Structures are given as C-alpha cells and as structure tokens.
Short mmCIF file of C-alpha atoms and ligand atoms in Angstrom, two decimals:
data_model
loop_
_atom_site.label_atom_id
_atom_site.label_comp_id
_atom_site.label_asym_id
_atom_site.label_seq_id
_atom_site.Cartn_x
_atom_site.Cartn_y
_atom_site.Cartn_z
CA UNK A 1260 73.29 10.77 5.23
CA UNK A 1261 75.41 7.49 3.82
CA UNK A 1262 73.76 5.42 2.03
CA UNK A 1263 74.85 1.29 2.27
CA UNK A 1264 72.92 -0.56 -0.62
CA UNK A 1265 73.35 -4.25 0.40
CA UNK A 1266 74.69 -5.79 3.03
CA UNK A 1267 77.64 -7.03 0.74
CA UNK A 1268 78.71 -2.96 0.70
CA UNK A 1269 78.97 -3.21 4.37
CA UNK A 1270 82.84 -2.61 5.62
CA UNK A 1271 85.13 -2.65 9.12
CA UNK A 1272 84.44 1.43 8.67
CA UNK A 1273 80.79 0.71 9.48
CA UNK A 1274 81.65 -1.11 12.90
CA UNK A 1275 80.11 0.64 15.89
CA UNK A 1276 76.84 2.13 15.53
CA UNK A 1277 73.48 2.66 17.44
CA UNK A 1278 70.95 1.44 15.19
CA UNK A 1279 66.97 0.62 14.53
CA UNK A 1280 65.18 -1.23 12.32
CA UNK A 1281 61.78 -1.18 10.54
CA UNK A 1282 60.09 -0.73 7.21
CA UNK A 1283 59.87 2.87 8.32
CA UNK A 1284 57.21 3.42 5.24
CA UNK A 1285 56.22 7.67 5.31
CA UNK A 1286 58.24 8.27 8.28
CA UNK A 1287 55.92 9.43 9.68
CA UNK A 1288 55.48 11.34 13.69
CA UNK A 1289 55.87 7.59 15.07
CA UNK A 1290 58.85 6.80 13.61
CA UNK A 1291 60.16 10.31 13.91
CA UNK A 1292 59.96 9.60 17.95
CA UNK A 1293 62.26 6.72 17.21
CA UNK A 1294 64.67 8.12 15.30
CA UNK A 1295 64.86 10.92 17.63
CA UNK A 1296 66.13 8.67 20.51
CA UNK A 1297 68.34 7.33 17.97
CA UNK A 1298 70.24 10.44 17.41
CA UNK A 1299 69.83 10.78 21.19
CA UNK A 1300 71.74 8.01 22.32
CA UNK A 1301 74.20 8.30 19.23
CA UNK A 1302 75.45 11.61 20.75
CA UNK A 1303 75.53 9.78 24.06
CA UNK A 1304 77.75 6.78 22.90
CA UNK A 1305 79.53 8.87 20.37
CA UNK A 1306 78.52 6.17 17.66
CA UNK A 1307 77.03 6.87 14.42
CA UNK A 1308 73.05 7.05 14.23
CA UNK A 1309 71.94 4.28 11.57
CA UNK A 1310 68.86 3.11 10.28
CA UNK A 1311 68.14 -0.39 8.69
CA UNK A 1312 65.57 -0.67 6.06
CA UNK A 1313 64.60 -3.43 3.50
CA UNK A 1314 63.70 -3.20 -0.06
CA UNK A 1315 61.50 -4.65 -0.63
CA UNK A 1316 59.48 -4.02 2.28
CA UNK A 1317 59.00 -8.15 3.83
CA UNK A 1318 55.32 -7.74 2.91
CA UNK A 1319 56.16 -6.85 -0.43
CA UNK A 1320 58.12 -10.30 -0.60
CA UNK A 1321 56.23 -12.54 1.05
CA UNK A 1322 52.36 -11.37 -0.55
CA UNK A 1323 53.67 -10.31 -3.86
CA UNK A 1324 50.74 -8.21 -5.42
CA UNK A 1325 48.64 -8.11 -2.49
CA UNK A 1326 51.12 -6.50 0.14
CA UNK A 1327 49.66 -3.00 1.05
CA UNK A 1328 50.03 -0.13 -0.94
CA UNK A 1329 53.38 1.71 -0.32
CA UNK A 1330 53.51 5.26 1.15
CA UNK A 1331 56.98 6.18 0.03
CA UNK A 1332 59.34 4.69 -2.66
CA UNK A 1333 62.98 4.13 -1.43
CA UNK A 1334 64.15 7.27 -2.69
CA UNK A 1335 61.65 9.01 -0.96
CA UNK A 1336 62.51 6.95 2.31
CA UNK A 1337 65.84 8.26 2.13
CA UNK A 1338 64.88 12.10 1.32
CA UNK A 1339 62.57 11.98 4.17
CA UNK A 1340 64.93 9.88 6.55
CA UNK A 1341 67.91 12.38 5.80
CA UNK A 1342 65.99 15.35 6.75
CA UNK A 1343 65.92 13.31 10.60
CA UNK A 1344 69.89 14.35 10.99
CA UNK A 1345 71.08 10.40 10.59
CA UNK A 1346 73.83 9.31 9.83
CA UNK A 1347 73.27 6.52 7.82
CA UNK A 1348 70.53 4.30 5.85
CA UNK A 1349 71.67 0.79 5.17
CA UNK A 1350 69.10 -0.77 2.93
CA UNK A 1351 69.35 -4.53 2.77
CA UNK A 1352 67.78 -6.30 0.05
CA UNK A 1353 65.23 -8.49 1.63
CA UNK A 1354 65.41 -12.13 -0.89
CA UNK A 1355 64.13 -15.18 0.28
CA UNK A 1356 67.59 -15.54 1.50
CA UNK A 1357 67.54 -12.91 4.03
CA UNK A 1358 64.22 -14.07 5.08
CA UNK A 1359 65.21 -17.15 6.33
CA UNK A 1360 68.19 -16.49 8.14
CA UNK A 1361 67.38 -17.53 12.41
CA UNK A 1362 67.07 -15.19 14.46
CA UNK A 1363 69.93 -16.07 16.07
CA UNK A 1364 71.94 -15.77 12.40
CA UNK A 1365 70.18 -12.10 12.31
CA UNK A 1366 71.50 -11.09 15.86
CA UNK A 1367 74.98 -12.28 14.57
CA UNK A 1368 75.06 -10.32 11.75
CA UNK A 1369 74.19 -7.01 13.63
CA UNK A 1370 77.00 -7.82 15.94
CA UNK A 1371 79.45 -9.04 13.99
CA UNK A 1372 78.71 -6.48 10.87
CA UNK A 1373 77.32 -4.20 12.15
CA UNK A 1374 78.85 -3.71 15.69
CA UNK A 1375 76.08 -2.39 17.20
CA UNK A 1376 76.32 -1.12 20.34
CA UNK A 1377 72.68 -0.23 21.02
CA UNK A 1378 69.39 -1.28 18.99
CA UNK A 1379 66.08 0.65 19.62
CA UNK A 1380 63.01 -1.46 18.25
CA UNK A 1381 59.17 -1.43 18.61
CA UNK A 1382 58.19 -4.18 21.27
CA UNK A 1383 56.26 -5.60 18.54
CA UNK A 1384 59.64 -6.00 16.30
CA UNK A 1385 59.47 -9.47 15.55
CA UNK A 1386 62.72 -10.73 12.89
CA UNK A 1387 63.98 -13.89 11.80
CA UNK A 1388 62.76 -16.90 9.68
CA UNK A 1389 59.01 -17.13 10.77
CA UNK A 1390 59.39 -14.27 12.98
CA UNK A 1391 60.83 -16.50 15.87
CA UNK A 1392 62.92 -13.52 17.09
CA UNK A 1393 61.41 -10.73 19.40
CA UNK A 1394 62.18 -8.13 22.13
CA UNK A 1395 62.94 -10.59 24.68
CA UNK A 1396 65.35 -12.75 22.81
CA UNK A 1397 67.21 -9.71 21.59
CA UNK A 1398 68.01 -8.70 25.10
CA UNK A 1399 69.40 -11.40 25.67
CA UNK A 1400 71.54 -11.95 23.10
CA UNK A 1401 72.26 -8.37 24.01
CA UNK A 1402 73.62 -9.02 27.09
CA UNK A 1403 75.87 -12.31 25.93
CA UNK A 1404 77.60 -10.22 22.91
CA UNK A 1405 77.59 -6.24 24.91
CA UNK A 1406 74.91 -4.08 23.01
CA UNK A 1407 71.98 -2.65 25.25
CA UNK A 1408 68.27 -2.66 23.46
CA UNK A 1409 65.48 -0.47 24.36
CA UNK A 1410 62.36 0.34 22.81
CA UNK A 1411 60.11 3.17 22.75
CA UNK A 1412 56.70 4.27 23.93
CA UNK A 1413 54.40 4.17 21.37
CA UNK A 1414 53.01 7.87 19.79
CA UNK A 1415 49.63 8.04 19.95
CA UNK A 1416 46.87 10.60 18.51
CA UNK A 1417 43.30 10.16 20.08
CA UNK A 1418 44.53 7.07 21.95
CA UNK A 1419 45.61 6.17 18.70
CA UNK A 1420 48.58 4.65 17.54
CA UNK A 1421 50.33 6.30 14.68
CA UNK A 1422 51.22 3.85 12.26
CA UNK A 1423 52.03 3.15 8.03
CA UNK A 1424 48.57 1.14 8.13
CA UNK A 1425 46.51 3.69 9.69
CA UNK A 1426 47.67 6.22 7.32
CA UNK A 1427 47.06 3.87 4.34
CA UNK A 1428 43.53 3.29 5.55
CA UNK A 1429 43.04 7.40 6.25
CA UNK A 1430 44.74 7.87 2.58
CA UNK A 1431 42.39 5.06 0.83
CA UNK A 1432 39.50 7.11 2.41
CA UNK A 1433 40.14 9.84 1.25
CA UNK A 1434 41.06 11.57 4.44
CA UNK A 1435 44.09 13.60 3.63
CA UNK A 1436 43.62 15.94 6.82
CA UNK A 1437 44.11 12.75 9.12
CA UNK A 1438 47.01 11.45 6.78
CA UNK A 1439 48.20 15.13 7.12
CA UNK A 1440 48.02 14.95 11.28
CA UNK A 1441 50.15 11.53 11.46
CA UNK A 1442 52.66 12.87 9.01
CA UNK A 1443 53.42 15.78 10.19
CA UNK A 1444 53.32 16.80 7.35
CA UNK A 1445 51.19 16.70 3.89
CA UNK A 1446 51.09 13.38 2.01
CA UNK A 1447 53.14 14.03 -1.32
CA UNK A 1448 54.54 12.31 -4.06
CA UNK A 1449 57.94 13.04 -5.27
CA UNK A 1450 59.09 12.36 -8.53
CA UNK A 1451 60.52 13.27 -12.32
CA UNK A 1452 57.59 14.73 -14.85
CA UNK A 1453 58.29 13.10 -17.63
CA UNK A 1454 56.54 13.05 -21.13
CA UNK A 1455 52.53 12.24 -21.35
CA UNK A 1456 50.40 11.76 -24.64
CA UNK A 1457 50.18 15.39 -24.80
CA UNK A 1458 46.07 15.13 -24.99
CA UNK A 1459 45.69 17.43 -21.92
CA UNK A 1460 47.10 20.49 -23.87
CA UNK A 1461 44.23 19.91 -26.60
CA UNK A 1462 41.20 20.09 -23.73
CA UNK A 1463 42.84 23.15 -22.56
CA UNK A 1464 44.90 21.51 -19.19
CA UNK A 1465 48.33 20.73 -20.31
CA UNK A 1466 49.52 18.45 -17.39
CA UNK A 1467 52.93 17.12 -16.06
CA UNK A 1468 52.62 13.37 -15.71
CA UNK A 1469 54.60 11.74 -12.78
CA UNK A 1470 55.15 7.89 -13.26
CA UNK A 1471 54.56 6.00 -10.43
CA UNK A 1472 57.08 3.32 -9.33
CA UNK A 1473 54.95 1.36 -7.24
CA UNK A 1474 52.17 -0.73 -8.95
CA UNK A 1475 49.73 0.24 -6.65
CA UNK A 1476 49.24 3.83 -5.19
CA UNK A 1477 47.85 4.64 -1.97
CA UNK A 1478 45.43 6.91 -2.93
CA UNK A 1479 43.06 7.47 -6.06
CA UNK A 1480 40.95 10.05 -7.14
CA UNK A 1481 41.04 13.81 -8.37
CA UNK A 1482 42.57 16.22 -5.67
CA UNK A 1483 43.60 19.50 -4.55
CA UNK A 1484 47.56 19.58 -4.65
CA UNK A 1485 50.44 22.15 -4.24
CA UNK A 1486 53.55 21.53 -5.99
CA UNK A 1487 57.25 22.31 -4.65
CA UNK A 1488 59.71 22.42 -7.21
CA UNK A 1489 58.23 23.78 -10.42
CA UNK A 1490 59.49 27.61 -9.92
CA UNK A 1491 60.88 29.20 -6.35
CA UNK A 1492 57.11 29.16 -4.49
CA UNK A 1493 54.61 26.70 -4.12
CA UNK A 1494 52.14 26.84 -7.37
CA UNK A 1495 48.62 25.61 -6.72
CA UNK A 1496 47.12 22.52 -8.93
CA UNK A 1497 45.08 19.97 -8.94
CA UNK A 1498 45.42 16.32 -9.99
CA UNK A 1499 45.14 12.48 -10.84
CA UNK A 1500 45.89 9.66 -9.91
CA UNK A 1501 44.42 6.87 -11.50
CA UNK A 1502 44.71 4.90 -14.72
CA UNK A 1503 42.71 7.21 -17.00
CA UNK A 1504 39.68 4.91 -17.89
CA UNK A 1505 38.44 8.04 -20.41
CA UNK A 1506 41.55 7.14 -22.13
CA UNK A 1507 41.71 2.95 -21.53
CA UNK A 1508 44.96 3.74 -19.75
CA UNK A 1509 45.68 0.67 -17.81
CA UNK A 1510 48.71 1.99 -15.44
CA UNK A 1511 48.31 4.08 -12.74
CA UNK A 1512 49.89 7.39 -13.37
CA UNK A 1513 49.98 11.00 -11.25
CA UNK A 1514 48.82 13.65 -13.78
CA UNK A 1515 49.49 17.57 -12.22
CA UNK A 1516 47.70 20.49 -13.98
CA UNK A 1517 49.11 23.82 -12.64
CA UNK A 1518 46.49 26.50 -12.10
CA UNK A 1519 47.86 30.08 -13.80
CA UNK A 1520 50.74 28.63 -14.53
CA UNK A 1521 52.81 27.97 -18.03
CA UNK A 1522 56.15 26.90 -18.46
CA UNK A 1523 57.77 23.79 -19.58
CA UNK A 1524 58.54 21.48 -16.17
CA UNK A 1525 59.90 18.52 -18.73
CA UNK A 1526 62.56 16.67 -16.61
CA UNK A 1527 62.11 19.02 -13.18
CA UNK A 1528 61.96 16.81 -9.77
CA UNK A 1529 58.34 18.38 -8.43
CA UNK A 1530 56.95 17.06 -5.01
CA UNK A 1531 53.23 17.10 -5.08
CA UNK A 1532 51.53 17.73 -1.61
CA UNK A 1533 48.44 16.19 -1.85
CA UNK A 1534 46.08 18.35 0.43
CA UNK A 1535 42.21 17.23 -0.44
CA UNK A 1536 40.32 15.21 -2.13
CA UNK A 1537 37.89 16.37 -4.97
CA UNK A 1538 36.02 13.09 -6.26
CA UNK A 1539 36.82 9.49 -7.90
CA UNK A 1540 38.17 8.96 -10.96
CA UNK A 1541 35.52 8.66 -13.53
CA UNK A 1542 35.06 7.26 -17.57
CA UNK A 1543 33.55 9.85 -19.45
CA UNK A 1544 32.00 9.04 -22.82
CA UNK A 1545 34.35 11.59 -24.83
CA UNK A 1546 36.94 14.34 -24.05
CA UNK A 1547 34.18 16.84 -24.37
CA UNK A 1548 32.33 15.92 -20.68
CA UNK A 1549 35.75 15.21 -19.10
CA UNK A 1550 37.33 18.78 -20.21
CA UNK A 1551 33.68 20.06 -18.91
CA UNK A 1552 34.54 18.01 -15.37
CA UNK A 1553 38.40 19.46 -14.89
CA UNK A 1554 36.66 22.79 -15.59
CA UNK A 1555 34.67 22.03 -12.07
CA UNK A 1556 37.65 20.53 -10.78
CA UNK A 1557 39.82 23.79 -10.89
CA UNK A 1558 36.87 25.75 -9.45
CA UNK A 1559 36.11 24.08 -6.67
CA UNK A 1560 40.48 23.73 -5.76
CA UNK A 1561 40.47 27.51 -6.25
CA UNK A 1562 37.78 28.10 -3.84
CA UNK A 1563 39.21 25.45 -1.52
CA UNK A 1564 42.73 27.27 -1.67
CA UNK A 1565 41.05 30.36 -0.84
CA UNK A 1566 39.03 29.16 2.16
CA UNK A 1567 41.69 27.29 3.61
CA UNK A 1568 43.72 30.65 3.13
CA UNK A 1569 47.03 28.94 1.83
C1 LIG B 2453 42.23 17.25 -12.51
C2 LIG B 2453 42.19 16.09 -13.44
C3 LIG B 2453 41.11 15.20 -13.38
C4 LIG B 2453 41.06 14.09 -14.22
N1 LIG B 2453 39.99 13.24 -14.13
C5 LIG B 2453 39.93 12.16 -14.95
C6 LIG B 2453 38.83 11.25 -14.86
O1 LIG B 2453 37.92 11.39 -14.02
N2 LIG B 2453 38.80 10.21 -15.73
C7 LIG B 2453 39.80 10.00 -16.67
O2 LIG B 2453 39.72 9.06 -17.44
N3 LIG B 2453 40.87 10.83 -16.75
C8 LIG B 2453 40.96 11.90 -15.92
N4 LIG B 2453 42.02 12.74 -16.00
C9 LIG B 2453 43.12 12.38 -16.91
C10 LIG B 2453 42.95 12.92 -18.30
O3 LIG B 2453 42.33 11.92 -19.06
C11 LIG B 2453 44.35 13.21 -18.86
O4 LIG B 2453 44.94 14.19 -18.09
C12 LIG B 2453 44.32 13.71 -20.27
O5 LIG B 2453 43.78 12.73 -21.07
C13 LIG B 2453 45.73 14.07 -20.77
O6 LIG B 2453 46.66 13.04 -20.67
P1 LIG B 2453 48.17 13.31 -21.17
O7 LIG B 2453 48.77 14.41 -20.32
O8 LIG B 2453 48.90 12.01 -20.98
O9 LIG B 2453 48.07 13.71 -22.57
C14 LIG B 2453 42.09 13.86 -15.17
C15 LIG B 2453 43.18 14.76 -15.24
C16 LIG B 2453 43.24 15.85 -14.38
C17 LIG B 2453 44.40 16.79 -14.47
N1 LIG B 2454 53.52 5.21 16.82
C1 LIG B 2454 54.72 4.71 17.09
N2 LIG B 2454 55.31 4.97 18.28
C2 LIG B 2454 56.51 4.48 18.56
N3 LIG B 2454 57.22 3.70 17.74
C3 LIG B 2454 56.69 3.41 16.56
C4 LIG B 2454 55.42 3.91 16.15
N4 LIG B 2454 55.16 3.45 14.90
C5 LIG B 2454 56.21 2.70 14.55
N5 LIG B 2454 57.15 2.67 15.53
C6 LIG B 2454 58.42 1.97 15.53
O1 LIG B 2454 59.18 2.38 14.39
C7 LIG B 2454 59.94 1.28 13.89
C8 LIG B 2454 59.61 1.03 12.43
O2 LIG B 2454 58.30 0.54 12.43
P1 LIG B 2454 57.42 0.11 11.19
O3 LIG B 2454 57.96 0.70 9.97
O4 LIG B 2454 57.17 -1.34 11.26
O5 LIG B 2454 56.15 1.01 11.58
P2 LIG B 2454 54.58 0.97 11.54
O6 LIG B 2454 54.24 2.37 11.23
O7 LIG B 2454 54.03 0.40 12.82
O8 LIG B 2454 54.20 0.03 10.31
P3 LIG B 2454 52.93 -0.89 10.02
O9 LIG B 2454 51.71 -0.08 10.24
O10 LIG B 2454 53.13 -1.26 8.57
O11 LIG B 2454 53.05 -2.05 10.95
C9 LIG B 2454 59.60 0.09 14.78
O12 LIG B 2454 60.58 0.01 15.78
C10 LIG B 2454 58.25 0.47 15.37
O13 LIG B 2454 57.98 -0.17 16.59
#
C-alpha cells in the first residue's frame, strides 16, 4: 500500500480514485465493512482503492490533552490498513489550516486533487470548518462535478454499533474479550523494545520496555499478553502498562516480561496482544512486595493460558 504524507505530496499520478474517509482509529470489523466496499467498487471502476486519514486525529487538534485515548498510532494504522488489500493511505496533516477550509473548499480539493470518482462515508461523516458539510451536501456536489457517494450500513454486535469509542470504553474497563469481538482481532500494541533501567533483571523479571508514542494509553493495568515477533511462535507474557508509581516513573510505558523465555529482544519490532486483564497498577512500599506481586502475576497468566487452552 502507497503511502501519501501530506497533501503537498499529492501528484496528477494520484488522479482517479474511489476513496473514504475517517479517523479509522483500530480498524476495527466496522471499518473493515467499509473498506471492503471500497475495494469492491475499486475493482468495479477500475480505480485505485484509497483511504484518507488525518494525523492528528481532529479530536486530537481541537481538545489537545483531553481528546480520547488513541487505539492505534499511525504506523500501526497503516500496518493494519495494508493488511485490507488498499491501495493507498493518504494521510493529511490536519493544522488549524485544514480545519477551516468550507466544505465546499474540501469537496474541491477531493475533486480537483484527488479525482475521485466515488466516495463511501458514514452518514454521520460530517467535514468542513464547523462541520457544515454532511452526506447530503456531498451528493450534491457529487452530482455537479461527476463522482457518485454512497455510504454503508452500519455493523452492529448485540444491536450494537461497532465503533473506536465503544472499544475505548470496553478497553478502559478492562474488557479485553469485548475489545477482542469488535476487533476482530486481539487488542495489541506494536512497537520497538528499547532499553529500560534494567531493575527488572535484579527482582528476577528482566522485561522489554515498549515506549509508548501516545501520551495517553487506552488501557492500564497488569495483563495477560502474547507476543509476536520475539522468536518464530507466539511466547506467552505478561505485562504493564502504566507509569510505574513503585518506581516514581511519571510516563506511561508498556513493560513485557516473557514467561520461560531468555534471549536478548534489544531493538526487535514485538506486537503485544493484549488478551486479559490481571489487576491495576499498584505502589508498593519496596521492590521486595512488588517482586512478591509479579510472582502472582505469572501464576495466575500461566493458569489463564492453560484454561483458555492457547
Ligand atoms: C507483570 C508486571 C507487573 C508490574 N506491576 C507493577 C505495579 O503494580 N506497580 C509498579 O510500580 N510497577 C509495576 N511493574 C513495573 C516494575 O516496576 C518494572 O518492571 C521494574 O521496576 C523494572 O523496570 P525496568 O525494566 O525499566 O528496569 C510491573 C511490571 C511487570 C512486568
Ligand atoms: N460500525 C460501523 N459500520 C459501518 N461503518 C462504520 C462503522 N464504524 C465506522 N464506520 C465508518 O467508517 C468510517 C471511519 O469512521 P470513524 O473512524 O469516524 O469511525 P468510528 O469507529 O465511528 O469512530 P468514533 O467512535 O471515534 O466516532 C466512517 O465512514 C464511518 O461512518
């Protein structure tokens, strides 16, 4: 899948596409219905399939520290995004400049940049300074420049609909297994383990420490994981993700210990399937209680991963 970063980096070789737009934050089984149709009608037209996404997401933007917790960084956008068959991501940067271009200046720019030929949107896709723009306007515009727009039926779980929210509230709950179910897959973190304080080794659980790009993660707490990545098969761990209060760490940070496992993962790209959740983070008075606490941890993950027969 091509990657455009920037509207600037679109050229006359990008002309003619079937595109839709959206934060598209997890891709998750909603937005997988979506994309499907997109690849559906791209065969149809013969045009390439292309998805728009902004970085920052407009929340992020508009409520600074207080926009919800993100469920995928870019990079993971476009891993997950790529393995949907497209055949191209344009991210745009989404500045106060973007955000208050007119509706009408947004419609313009998808014609006259992107040449789109047909748009598939939620019928809740609202764009354009203050959100003037919707469904309705786009169809019309449609019809006045030559693109068609459709949208698609929502996917729904238990009369639910799938969306990022409800998996952020079903992740800040704890409840991976519902997370799991609108997925389609486990939640998991990708990312590069990079160098910790090397304390963990000293209370007997070395662990690979994943920074996190975003400020704020989804989920906290101590949990059952499986990592992909750190030798051919899936090795069974359990983790952290928190800020360390034993320690007075004030970032959040993903710490992985690997059960029966030792080799040096320095530098390896690991994705961490995050399958249950164990308890919160706590402050222990010393290292002592908190090596005594991991001890628990591993037991009870190794008894979950042998009930739940993985
Ligand atoms: C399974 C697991 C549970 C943890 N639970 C806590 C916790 O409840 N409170 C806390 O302050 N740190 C917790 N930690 C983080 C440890 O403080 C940290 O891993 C240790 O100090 C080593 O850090 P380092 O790898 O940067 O040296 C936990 C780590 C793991 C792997
Ligand atoms: N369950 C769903 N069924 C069908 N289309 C969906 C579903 N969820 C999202 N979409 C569509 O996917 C595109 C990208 O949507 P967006 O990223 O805003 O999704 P969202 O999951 O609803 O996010 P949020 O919960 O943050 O509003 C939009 O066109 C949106 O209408």
């Amino acid at each position: 899948m091509e990657l455009v970063q920037g509207l600037h980096n679109i050229s006359t070789e990008h002309h003619g596409c079937v595109l839709t737009i959206g934060n598209f934050d997890g891709v998750h089984l909603g937005h997988k219905e979506v994309l499907a149709q997109v690849n559906s009608l791209s065969e149809k037209y013969a045009l390439p399939a292309v998805v728009m996404v902004f970085e920052p997401q407009p929340k992020e933007l508009f409520m600074k520290h207080k926009a919800p917790a993100r469920l995928c960084s870019i990079r993971e956008k476009y891993t997950h995004l790529k393995l949907q068959k497209l055949d191209r991501m344009v991210c745009v940067n989404f500045n106060e400049k973007f955000a208050n271009l007119s509706a009408d200046d947004f419609i313009n720019l998808l014609h006259e940049k992107l040449g789109v030929k047909h748009l598939i949107v939620g019928d809740d896709f609202q764009f354009g300074r203050d959100r003037e723009g919707g469904y309705a306007l786009l169809q019309k515009a449609g019809k006045e420049l030559g693109f068609s727009v459709s949208n698609t039926q929502s996917f729904v779980q238990e009369q639910l609909r799938v969306s990022s929210t409800a998996i952020r509230d079903a992740l800040n709950q704890g409840d991976l297994k519902a997370a799991h179910t609108m997925l389609g897959r486990p939640f998991s973190i990708l990312g590069r383990v990079s160098h910790g304080n090397k304390l963990g080794r000293t209370i007997g659980f070395p662990t690979a420490n994943i920074p996190l790009k975003r400020a704020c993660p989804p989920l906290k707490g101590v949990f059952v994981v499986r990592v992909n990545g750190a030798k051919d098969n899936p090795v069974n761990g359990i983790a952290n993700i928190g800020k360390r209060p034993t320690m007075d760490g004030d970032v959040h940070v993903l710490e992985v210990h690997l059960l029966n496992f030792q080799a040096d993962i320095y530098g390896l790209h690991i994705e961490v399937e995050v399958l249950e959740k164990l308890r919160d983070e706590h402050k222990f008075d010393d290292y002592e209680q908190l090596k005594k606490q991991i001890e628990i941890d591993a037991q009870h993950a190794r008894e979950w991963f042998i009930n739940s027969a993985l």
